[in-house]
Coordinates of C-alpha atoms in Angstrom, one line a residue:
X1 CA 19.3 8.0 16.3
X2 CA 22.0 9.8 14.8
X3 CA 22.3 11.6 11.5
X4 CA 25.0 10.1 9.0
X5 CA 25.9 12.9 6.3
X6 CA 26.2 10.9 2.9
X7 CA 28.4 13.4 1.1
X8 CA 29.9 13.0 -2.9
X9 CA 32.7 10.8 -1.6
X10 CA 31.6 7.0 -1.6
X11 CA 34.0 6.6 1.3
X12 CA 31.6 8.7 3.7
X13 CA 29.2 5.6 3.4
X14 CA 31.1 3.7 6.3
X15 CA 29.9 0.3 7.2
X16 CA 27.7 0.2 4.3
X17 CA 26.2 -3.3 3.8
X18 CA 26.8 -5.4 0.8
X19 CA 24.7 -4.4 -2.4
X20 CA 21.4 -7.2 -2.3
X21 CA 21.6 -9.9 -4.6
X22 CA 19.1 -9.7 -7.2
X23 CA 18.5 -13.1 -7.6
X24 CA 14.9 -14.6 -6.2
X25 CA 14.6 -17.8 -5.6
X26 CA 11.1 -19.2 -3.8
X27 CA 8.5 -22.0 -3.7
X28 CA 5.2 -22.8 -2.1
X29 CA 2.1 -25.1 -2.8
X30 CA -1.4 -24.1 -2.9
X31 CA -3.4 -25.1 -0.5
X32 CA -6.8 -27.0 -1.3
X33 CA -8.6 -23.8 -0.1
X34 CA -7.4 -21.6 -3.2
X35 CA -9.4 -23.6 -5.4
X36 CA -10.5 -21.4 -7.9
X37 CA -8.4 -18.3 -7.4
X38 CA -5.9 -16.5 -9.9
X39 CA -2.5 -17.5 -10.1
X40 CA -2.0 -13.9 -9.6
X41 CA -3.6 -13.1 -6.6
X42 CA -2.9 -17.0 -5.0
X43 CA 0.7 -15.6 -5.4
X44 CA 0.2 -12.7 -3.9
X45 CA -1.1 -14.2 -0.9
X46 CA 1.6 -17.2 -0.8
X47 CA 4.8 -14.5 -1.4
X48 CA 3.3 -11.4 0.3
X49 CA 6.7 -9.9 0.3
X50 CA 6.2 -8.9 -3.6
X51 CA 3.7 -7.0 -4.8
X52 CA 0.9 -8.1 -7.1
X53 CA 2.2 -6.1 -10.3
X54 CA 5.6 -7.8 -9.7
X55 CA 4.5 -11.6 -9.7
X56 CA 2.2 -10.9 -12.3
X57 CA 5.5 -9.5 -14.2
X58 CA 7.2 -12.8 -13.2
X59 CA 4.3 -15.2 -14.4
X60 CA 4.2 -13.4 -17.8
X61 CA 8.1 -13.4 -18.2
X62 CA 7.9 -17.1 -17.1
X63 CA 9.7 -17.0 -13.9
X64 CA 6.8 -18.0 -11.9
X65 CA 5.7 -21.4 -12.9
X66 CA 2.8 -23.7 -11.8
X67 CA 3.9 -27.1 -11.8
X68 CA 6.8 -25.8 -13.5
X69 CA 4.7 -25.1 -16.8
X70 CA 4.6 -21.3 -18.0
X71 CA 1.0 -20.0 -16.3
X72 CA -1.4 -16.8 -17.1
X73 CA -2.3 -14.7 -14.4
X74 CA -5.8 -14.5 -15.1
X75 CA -5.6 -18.7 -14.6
X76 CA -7.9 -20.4 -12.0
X77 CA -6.2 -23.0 -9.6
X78 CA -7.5 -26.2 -8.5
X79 CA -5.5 -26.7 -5.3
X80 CA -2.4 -28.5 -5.2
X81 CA -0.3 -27.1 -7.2
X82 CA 3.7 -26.3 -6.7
X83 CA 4.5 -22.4 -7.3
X84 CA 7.7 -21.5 -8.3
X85 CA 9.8 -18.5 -8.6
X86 CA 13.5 -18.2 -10.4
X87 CA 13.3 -14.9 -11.0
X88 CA 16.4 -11.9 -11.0
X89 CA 15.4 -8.0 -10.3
X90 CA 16.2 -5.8 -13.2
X91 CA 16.6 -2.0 -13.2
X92 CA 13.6 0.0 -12.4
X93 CA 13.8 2.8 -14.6
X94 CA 16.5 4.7 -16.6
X95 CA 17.6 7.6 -13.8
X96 CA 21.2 8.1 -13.3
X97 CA 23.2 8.3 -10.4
X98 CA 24.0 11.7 -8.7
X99 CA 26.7 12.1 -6.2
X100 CA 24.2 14.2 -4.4
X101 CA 24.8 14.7 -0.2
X102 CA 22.2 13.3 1.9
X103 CA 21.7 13.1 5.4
X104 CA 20.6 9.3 6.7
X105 CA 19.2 9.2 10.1
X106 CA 19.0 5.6 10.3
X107 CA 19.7 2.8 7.9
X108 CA 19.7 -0.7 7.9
X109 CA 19.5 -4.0 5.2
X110 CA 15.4 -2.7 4.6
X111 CA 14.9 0.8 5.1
X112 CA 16.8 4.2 4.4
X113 CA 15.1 7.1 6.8
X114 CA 16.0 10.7 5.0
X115 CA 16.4 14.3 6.5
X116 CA 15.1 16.1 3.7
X117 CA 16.1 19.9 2.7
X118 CA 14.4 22.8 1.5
X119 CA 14.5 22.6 -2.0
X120 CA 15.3 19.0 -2.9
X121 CA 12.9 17.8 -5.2
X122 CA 12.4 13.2 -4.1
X123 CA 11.5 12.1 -7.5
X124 CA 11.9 13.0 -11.3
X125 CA 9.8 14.4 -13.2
X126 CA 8.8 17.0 -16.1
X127 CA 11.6 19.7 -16.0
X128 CA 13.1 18.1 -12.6
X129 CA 15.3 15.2 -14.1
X130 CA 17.9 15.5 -12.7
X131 CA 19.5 16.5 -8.7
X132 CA 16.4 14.7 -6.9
X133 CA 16.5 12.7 -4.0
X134 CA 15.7 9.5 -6.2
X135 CA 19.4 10.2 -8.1
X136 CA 21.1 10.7 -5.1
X137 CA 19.7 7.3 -2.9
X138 CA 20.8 5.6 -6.4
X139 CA 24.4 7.3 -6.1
X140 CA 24.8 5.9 -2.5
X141 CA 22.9 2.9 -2.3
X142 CA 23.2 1.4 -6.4
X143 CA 21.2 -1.9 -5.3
X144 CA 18.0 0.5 -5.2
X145 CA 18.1 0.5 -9.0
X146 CA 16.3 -3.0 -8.6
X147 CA 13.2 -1.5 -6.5
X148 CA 10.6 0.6 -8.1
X149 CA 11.2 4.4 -7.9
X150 CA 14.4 3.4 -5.8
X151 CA 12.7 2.5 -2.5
X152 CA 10.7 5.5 -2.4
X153 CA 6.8 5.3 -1.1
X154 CA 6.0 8.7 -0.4
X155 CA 6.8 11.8 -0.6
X156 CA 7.4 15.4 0.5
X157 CA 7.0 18.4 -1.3
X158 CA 10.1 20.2 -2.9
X159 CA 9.9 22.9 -0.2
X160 CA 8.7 20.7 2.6
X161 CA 11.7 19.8 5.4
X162 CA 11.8 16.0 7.4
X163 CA 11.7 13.0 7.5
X164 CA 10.9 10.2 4.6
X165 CA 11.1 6.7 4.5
X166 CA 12.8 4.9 1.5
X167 CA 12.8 0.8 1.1
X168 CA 15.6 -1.1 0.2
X169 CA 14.3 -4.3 -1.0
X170 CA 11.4 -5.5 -2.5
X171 CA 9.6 -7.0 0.6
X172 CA 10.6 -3.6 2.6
X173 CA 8.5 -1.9 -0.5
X174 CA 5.5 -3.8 0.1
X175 CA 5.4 -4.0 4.1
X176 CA 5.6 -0.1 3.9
X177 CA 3.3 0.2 0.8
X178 CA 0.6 -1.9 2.8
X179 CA 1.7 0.1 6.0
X180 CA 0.7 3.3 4.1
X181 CA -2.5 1.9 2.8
X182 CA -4.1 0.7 6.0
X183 CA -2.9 4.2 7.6
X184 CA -0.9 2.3 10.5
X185 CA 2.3 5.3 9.6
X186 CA 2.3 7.8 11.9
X187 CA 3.7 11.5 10.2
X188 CA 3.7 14.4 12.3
X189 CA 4.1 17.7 11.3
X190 CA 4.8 21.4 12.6
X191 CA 3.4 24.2 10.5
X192 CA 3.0 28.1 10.7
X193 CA 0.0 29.5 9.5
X194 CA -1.8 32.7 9.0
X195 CA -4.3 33.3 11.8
X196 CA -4.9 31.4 15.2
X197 CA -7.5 28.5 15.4
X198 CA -9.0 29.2 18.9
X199 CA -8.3 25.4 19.3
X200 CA -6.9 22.0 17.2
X201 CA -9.2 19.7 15.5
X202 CA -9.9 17.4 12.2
X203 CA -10.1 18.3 8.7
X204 CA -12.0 16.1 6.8
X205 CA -12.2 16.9 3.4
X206 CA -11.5 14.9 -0.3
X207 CA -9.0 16.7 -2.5
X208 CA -8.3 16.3 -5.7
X209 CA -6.9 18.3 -8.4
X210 CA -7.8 21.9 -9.0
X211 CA -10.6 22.4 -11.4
X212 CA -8.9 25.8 -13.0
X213 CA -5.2 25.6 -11.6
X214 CA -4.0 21.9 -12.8
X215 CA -0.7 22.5 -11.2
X216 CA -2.7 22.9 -7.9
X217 CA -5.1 20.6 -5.9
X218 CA -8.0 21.8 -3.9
X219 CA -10.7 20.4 -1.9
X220 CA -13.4 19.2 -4.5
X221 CA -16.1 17.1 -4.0
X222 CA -15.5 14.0 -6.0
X223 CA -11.9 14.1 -4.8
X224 CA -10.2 11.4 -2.6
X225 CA -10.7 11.2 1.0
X226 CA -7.9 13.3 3.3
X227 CA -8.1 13.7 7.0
X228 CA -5.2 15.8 8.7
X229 CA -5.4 16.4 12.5
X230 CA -4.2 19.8 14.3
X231 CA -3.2 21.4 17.9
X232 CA -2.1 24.2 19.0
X233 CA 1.3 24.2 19.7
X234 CA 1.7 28.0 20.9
X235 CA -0.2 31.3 18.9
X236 CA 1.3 34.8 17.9
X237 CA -0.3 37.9 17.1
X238 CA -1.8 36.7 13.7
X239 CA -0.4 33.6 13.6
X240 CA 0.2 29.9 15.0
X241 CA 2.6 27.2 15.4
X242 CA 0.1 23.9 14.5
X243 CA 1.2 20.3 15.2
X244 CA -0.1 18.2 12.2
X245 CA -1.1 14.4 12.3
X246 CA -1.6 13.1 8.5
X247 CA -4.4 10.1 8.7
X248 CA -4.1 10.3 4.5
X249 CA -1.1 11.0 2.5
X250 CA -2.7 13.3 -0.5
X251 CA -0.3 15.4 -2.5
X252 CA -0.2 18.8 -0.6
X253 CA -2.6 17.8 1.8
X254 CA -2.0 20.0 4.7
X255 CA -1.3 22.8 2.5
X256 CA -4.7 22.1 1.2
X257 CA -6.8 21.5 4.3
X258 CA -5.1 24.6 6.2
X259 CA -5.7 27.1 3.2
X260 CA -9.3 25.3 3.2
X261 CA -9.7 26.2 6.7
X262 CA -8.0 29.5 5.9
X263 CA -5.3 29.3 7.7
X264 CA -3.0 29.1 4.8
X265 CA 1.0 28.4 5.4
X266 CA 3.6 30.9 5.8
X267 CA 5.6 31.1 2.5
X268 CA 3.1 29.1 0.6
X269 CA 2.4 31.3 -2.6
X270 CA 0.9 28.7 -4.5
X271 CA -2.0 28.6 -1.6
X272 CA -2.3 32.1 0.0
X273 CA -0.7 35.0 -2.5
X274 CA 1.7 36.9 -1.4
X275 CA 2.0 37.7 2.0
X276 CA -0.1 40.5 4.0
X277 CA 1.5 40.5 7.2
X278 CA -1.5 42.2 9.7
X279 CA -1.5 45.9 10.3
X280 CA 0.4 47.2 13.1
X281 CA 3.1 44.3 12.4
X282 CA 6.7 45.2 13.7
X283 CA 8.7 46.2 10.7
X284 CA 11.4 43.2 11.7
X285 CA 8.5 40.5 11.8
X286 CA 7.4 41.9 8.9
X287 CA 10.4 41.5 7.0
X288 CA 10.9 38.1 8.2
X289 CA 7.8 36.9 6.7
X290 CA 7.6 38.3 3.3
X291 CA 11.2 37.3 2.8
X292 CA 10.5 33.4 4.2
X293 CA 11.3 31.4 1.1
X294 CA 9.2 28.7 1.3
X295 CA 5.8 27.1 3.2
X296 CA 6.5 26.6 6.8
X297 CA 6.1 23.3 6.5
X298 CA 8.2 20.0 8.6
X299 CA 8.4 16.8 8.7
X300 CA 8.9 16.3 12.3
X301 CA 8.8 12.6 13.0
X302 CA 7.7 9.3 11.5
X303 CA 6.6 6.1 13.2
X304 CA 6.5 2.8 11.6
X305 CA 6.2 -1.3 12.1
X306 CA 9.7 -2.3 10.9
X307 CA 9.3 -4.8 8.1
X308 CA 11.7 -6.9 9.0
X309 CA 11.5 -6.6 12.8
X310 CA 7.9 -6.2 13.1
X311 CA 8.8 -4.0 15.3
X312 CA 7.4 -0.7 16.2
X313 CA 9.9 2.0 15.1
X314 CA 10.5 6.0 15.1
X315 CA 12.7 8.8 14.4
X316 CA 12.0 12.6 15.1
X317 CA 14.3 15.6 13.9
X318 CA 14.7 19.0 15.0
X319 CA 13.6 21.6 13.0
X320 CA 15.4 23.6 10.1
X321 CA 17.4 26.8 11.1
X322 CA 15.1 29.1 8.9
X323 CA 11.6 27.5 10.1
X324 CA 13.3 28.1 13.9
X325 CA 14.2 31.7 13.0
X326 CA 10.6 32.5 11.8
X327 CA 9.3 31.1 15.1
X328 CA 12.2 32.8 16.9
X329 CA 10.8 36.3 15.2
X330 CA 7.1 35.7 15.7
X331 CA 7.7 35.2 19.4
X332 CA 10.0 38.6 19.7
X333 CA 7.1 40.2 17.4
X334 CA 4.7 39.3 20.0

């Protein structure tokens, strides 16, 4: 696929489809089967393109009616029943727009796949609210003000490089939500870490946040489950170049499970101090390391069932210039 650089100037957007109309406008009738369910999650399973916390939204506001009566969505069904939606998407949050430059590998009328930097932070937050990804997509594409978080349904780390996939509608949101959930994405990663695993393997180990360090998680008993996946790609004198296969999507999960394993990321202070290059390290290598900004950490390529399409999708990039010069100086470092 190629890369489309979305700079500052709306112009740069180039054949750009029409914003989405934010009306919704849908029926169906429960079947005899349903007898007994919830309105909310009989609605759920008749409009799967919505999620459950969104037609709940719509039967309190009034905009999904049974029978065209107002309904509850605690409400048992009897079967029968017409189900109705008249419904318009409002404004998911209050970010503003950022004239940020992005680079779009691919885009179409559901999905919006990202390149991501070093140091762009995806989503708002506590001291961040401002210059993330999330204000940017909302500069470039203004109909994702009507999706919540702006289409996005996962993320990378500030300092992590690659690929992301944003949705941009409501029934995008919920294919890719469920795709995440039943673990049918494929993310793979490359990473450079301290030391050389003699050979790849699984990590499977819950993590949840750190018990001292709350800025931090860790691997911790009563965490959530996280399985990550690693080869070999090629080793160096005191370190490797792993291939990483997320089966989980925890927040710094491979940063986690390699520092668990200790085998902790190049450039990852948070997880492994400050670096110790190994004795007898060229003065050049060493240099390269302890200056290496970030953890060596990318994105690499992303699979995915379309969710318009059905059909089975994928993207890869190349890796960033400084995780290529690292590798570059390993290799003449022996």
């Amino acid at each position: 696929m190629g890369v489309q650089q979305l700079s500052d100037q709306p112009a740069s957007l180039g054949n750009q489809p029409e914003p989405h109309d934010n009306r919704v406008a849908l029926a169906a009738n429960v079947p005899l089967e349903a007898i007994g369910q919830r309105l909310d999650a009989a609605a759920a399973q008749l409009f799967p393109d919505y999620s459950r916390g969104c037609l709940q939204q719509w039967i309190k506001a009034g905009q999904l009616r049974v029978d065209g009566a107002t309904g509850q969505p605690k409400q048992k069904l009897r079967g029968g029943e017409r189900l109705t939606i008249a419904a318009e998407l409002e404004q998911q949050g209050d970010w503003l727009p950022e004239p940020l430059a992005l680079e779009v590998v691919y885009q179409d009328e559901a999905i919006i796949v990202i390149n991501k930097p070093a140091g762009l932070v995806v989503h708002p937050a506590a001291g961040n609210r401002t210059g993330t990804l999330l204000n940017g997509l909302l500069y470039h594409y203004p109909e994702l003000a009507q999706v919540p978080r702006a289409g996005i349904v996962h993320r990378l780390d500030k300092d992590t490089t690659g690929l992301m996939v944003v949705a941009r509608t409501l029934p995008a949101q919920a294919s890719l939500v469920a795709q995440l959930q039943a673990r049918t994405v494929s993310r793979q990663y490359e990473a450079v870490v301290v030391g050389e695993p003699t050979a790849g393997g699984t990590v499977d180990q819950p993590i949840g946040r750190h018990p001292k360090q709350r800025t931090l998680m860790a691997v911790v008993a009563n965490g959530k489950q996280a399985i990550s996946h690693y080869s070999v790609i090629k080793r160096y004198a005191g370190y490797s170049h792993l291939a990483v296969k997320l089966e989980t999507g925890r927040t710094h999960q491979i940063r986690v499970h390699m520092a668990y394993k200790r085998w902790p990321l190049v450039g990852d202070t948070a997880y492994a101090g400050r670096p110790r290059p190994p004795k007898g390290c060229p003065p050049p290598l060493r240099e390269v390391i302890e200056q290496f900004p970030r953890q060596a950490l990318h994105a690499r390529a992303l699979e995915l069932i379309h969710p318009s399409s059905g059909e089975q999708i994928g993207w890869q990039v190349a890796r960033p210039a400084d995780l290529q010069q690292l590798l570059d100086a390993l290799a003449a470092g022996g």
